[in-house]
PDB file of C-alpha atoms in Angstrom:
ATOM      1  CA  GLN V   1       7.975  11.626 -12.777  1.00  0.00           C
ATOM      2  CA  VAL V   2       6.280  10.839  -9.770  1.00  0.00           C
ATOM      3  CA  GLN V   3       7.914  10.622  -6.137  1.00  0.00           C
ATOM      4  CA  LEU V   4       6.665   8.625  -3.393  1.00  0.00           C
ATOM      5  CA  VAL V   5       7.700   9.033   0.121  1.00  0.00           C
ATOM      6  CA  GLU V   6       6.048   6.557   2.692  1.00  0.00           C
ATOM      7  CA  SER V   7       6.250   6.996   6.504  1.00  0.00           C
ATOM      8  CA  GLY V   8       4.445   5.391   9.689  1.00  0.00           C
ATOM      9  CA  GLY V   9       6.017   2.032   9.815  1.00  0.00           C
ATOM     10  CA  GLY V  10       7.602   0.508  13.059  1.00  0.00           C
ATOM     11  CA  SER V  11       7.278  -2.187  15.653  1.00  0.00           C
ATOM     12  CA  VAL V  12       3.951  -3.318  17.313  1.00  0.00           C
ATOM     13  CA  GLN V  13       3.027  -6.168  19.368  1.00  0.00           C
ATOM     14  CA  ALA V  14       0.205  -8.560  17.717  1.00  0.00           C
ATOM     15  CA  GLY V  15      -3.166  -7.145  17.993  1.00  0.00           C
ATOM     16  CA  GLY V  16      -1.996  -3.512  17.657  1.00  0.00           C
ATOM     17  CA  SER V  17      -2.533  -0.727  14.901  1.00  0.00           C
ATOM     18  CA  LEU V  18      -0.169   1.252  12.839  1.00  0.00           C
ATOM     19  CA  ARG V  19      -1.005   3.914  10.092  1.00  0.00           C
ATOM     20  CA  LEU V  20       0.943   4.379   6.931  1.00  0.00           C
ATOM     21  CA  SER V  21       1.266   7.332   4.770  1.00  0.00           C
ATOM     22  CA  CYS V  22       2.389   7.752   1.274  1.00  0.00           C
ATOM     23  CA  ALA V  23       2.745  11.390   0.200  1.00  0.00           C
ATOM     24  CA  ALA V  24       3.006  11.832  -3.771  1.00  0.00           C
ATOM     25  CA  SER V  25       4.108  14.507  -5.886  1.00  0.00           C
ATOM     26  CA  GLY V  26       2.788  14.786  -9.321  1.00  0.00           C
ATOM     27  CA  TYR V  27      -0.140  13.146 -10.974  1.00  0.00           C
ATOM     28  CA  THR V  28      -1.511   9.675  -9.779  1.00  0.00           C
ATOM     29  CA  TYR V  29      -4.597   7.811 -10.893  1.00  0.00           C
ATOM     30  CA  CYS V  30      -4.156   4.680  -8.871  1.00  0.00           C
ATOM     31  CA  MET V  31      -2.121   4.240  -5.829  1.00  0.00           C
ATOM     32  CA  ALA V  32      -1.567   1.137  -3.952  1.00  0.00           C
ATOM     33  CA  TRP V  33       0.274  -0.589  -0.979  1.00  0.00           C
ATOM     34  CA  PHE V  34       2.393  -3.519  -1.530  1.00  0.00           C
ATOM     35  CA  ARG V  35       4.456  -5.657   1.073  1.00  0.00           C
ATOM     36  CA  GLN V  36       7.395  -8.057   0.570  1.00  0.00           C
ATOM     37  CA  ALA V  37       8.527 -10.047   3.424  1.00  0.00           C
ATOM     38  CA  PRO V  38      12.088 -11.736   3.421  1.00  0.00           C
ATOM     39  CA  GLY V  39      12.267 -14.704   0.945  1.00  0.00           C
ATOM     40  CA  LYS V  40       8.731 -13.895  -0.146  1.00  0.00           C
ATOM     41  CA  GLU V  41       7.245 -12.274  -3.398  1.00  0.00           C
ATOM     42  CA  ARG V  42       5.790  -8.969  -3.239  1.00  0.00           C
ATOM     43  CA  GLU V  43       2.098  -8.877  -2.855  1.00  0.00           C
ATOM     44  CA  GLY V  44      -0.489  -6.505  -3.141  1.00  0.00           C
ATOM     45  CA  VAL V  45      -2.016  -5.203  -0.099  1.00  0.00           C
ATOM     46  CA  ALA V  46      -4.568  -2.575  -0.947  1.00  0.00           C
ATOM     47  CA  GLY V  47      -5.291  -0.248  -3.944  1.00  0.00           C
ATOM     48  CA  ILE V  48      -7.354   2.394  -4.836  1.00  0.00           C
ATOM     49  CA  SER V  49      -8.109   3.706  -8.392  1.00  0.00           C
ATOM     50  CA  GLY V  50      -8.920   7.467  -9.392  1.00  0.00           C
ATOM     51  CA  ILE V  51     -12.618   6.658  -9.485  1.00  0.00           C
ATOM     52  CA  GLY V  52     -12.595   5.486  -5.589  1.00  0.00           C
ATOM     53  CA  SER V  53     -12.804   1.785  -6.345  1.00  0.00           C
ATOM     54  CA  ILE V  54     -10.939  -0.195  -3.555  1.00  0.00           C
ATOM     55  CA  ARG V  55      -9.405  -3.566  -3.794  1.00  0.00           C
ATOM     56  CA  TYR V  56      -8.074  -5.595  -0.730  1.00  0.00           C
ATOM     57  CA  ALA V  57      -5.992  -8.847  -0.381  1.00  0.00           C
ATOM     58  CA  ASP V  58      -7.988 -11.285   1.186  1.00  0.00           C
ATOM     59  CA  SER V  59      -5.190 -11.568   3.958  1.00  0.00           C
ATOM     60  CA  VAL V  60      -6.029  -8.185   4.887  1.00  0.00           C
ATOM     61  CA  ARG V  61      -9.584  -7.423   4.188  1.00  0.00           C
ATOM     62  CA  GLY V  62     -11.435  -6.412   7.420  1.00  0.00           C
ATOM     63  CA  ARG V  63      -8.327  -5.389   9.142  1.00  0.00           C
ATOM     64  CA  PHE V  64      -6.670  -3.013   6.991  1.00  0.00           C
ATOM     65  CA  THR V  65      -8.377   0.300   5.316  1.00  0.00           C
ATOM     66  CA  VAL V  66      -7.153   2.089   2.432  1.00  0.00           C
ATOM     67  CA  SER V  67      -7.851   5.821   1.822  1.00  0.00           C
ATOM     68  CA  LYS V  68      -6.515   8.762  -0.286  1.00  0.00           C
ATOM     69  CA  ASP V  69      -6.689  12.480   0.684  1.00  0.00           C
ATOM     70  CA  ASN V  70      -6.771  13.840  -2.949  1.00  0.00           C
ATOM     71  CA  ALA V  71      -6.204  17.454  -1.747  1.00  0.00           C
ATOM     72  CA  LYS V  72      -3.131  16.131  -0.394  1.00  0.00           C
ATOM     73  CA  ASN V  73      -2.200  13.713  -2.798  1.00  0.00           C
ATOM     74  CA  THR V  74      -1.568  11.292  -0.040  1.00  0.00           C
ATOM     75  CA  LEU V  75      -2.489   7.362   0.415  1.00  0.00           C
ATOM     76  CA  TYR V  76      -3.022   6.079   3.717  1.00  0.00           C
ATOM     77  CA  LEU V  77      -3.216   2.401   4.923  1.00  0.00           C
ATOM     78  CA  GLN V  78      -4.795   2.145   8.377  1.00  0.00           C
ATOM     79  CA  MET V  79      -3.694  -1.455   9.612  1.00  0.00           C
ATOM     80  CA  ASN V  80      -5.659  -2.994  12.975  1.00  0.00           C
ATOM     81  CA  SER V  81      -5.700  -6.155  14.380  1.00  0.00           C
ATOM     82  CA  LEU V  82      -1.881  -6.733  13.181  1.00  0.00           C
ATOM     83  CA  LYS V  83      -0.450 -10.031  12.963  1.00  0.00           C
ATOM     84  CA  PRO V  84       3.025 -11.430  13.040  1.00  0.00           C
ATOM     85  CA  GLU V  85       2.590 -12.522   9.179  1.00  0.00           C
ATOM     86  CA  ASP V  86       1.836  -8.997   8.498  1.00  0.00           C
ATOM     87  CA  THR V  87       5.585  -8.195   9.124  1.00  0.00           C
ATOM     88  CA  ALA V  88       7.376  -6.998   5.828  1.00  0.00           C
ATOM     89  CA  MET V  89       8.642  -3.938   4.162  1.00  0.00           C
ATOM     90  CA  TYR V  90       5.563  -1.927   2.552  1.00  0.00           C
ATOM     91  CA  TYR V  91       5.928  -0.191  -0.360  1.00  0.00           C
ATOM     92  CA  CYS V  92       3.503   2.680  -1.751  1.00  0.00           C
ATOM     93  CA  ALA V  93       2.937   2.484  -5.666  1.00  0.00           C
ATOM     94  CA  ALA V  94       1.293   4.753  -8.040  1.00  0.00           C
ATOM     95  CA  ASP V  95       0.454   5.212 -11.679  1.00  0.00           C
ATOM     96  CA  SER V  96      -1.247   7.163 -14.067  1.00  0.00           C
ATOM     97  CA  GLY V  97      -3.762   4.714 -15.337  1.00  0.00           C
ATOM     98  CA  THR V  98      -2.280   4.031 -18.477  1.00  0.00           C
ATOM     99  CA  ASN V  99      -0.911   0.594 -17.637  1.00  0.00           C
ATOM    100  CA  GLY V 100      -4.350  -0.687 -16.544  1.00  0.00           C
ATOM    101  CA  CYS V 101      -3.995  -0.344 -12.811  1.00  0.00           C
ATOM    102  CA  ALA V 102      -8.038   0.435 -12.465  1.00  0.00           C
ATOM    103  CA  LEU V 103      -8.586  -2.978 -13.780  1.00  0.00           C
ATOM    104  CA  THR V 104      -5.905  -4.941 -11.372  1.00  0.00           C
ATOM    105  CA  PRO V 105      -4.970  -2.781  -8.863  1.00  0.00           C
ATOM    106  CA  LEU V 106      -3.000  -5.519  -6.821  1.00  0.00           C
ATOM    107  CA  ARG V 107      -0.946  -6.362  -9.825  1.00  0.00           C
ATOM    108  CA  ALA V 108       2.798  -4.925  -9.432  1.00  0.00           C
ATOM    109  CA  GLN V 109       3.318  -4.591 -13.122  1.00  0.00           C
ATOM    110  CA  VAL V 110       0.727  -1.904 -13.793  1.00  0.00           C
ATOM    111  CA  TYR V 111       2.604   0.540 -11.328  1.00  0.00           C
ATOM    112  CA  ALA V 112       5.407   2.810 -12.788  1.00  0.00           C
ATOM    113  CA  TYR V 113       6.230   4.513  -9.579  1.00  0.00           C
ATOM    114  CA  TRP V 114       7.323   3.036  -6.655  1.00  0.00           C
ATOM    115  CA  GLY V 115       8.526   4.418  -3.135  1.00  0.00           C
ATOM    116  CA  ARG V 116      11.446   3.155  -1.148  1.00  0.00           C
ATOM    117  CA  GLY V 117       9.471   1.470   1.449  1.00  0.00           C
ATOM    118  CA  THR V 118       8.731   1.334   5.315  1.00  0.00           C
ATOM    119  CA  GLN V 119       9.239  -1.377   7.569  1.00  0.00           C
ATOM    120  CA  VAL V 120       6.424  -2.996   9.542  1.00  0.00           C
ATOM    121  CA  THR V 121       7.426  -5.672  12.305  1.00  0.00           C
ATOM    122  CA  VAL V 122       4.646  -7.228  14.419  1.00  0.00           C
ATOM    123  CA  SER V 123       5.751  -9.423  17.417  1.00  0.00           C
ATOM    124  CA  SER V 124       3.652 -12.224  18.810  1.00  0.00           C
TER     125      SER V 124
END
């Protein structure tokens, strides 16, 4: 069983930055960030596989950077140039790789483990 604990959310004005962290216990091959705004479906934001391949959603590419510290088993999401439409609950997800996360890292169904989320609010 893998436990994921997110931190780093908060409120910021448009154009500002935040850095999210997700500390994982147990083996993880793929890790990713998802977000869900009220009334909207959960969407993949950024994912990284065990071999270091990275995928971003079009809406955040060039503004967000995902990284992983393997020694700490911690996933990060550096979010710059934040926009009001980035407001959402951000969730960390992880999987051992048996569900195909390396091929489709932004698909929620391939992740077995989820954190409780951290809120990000961007005001205009």
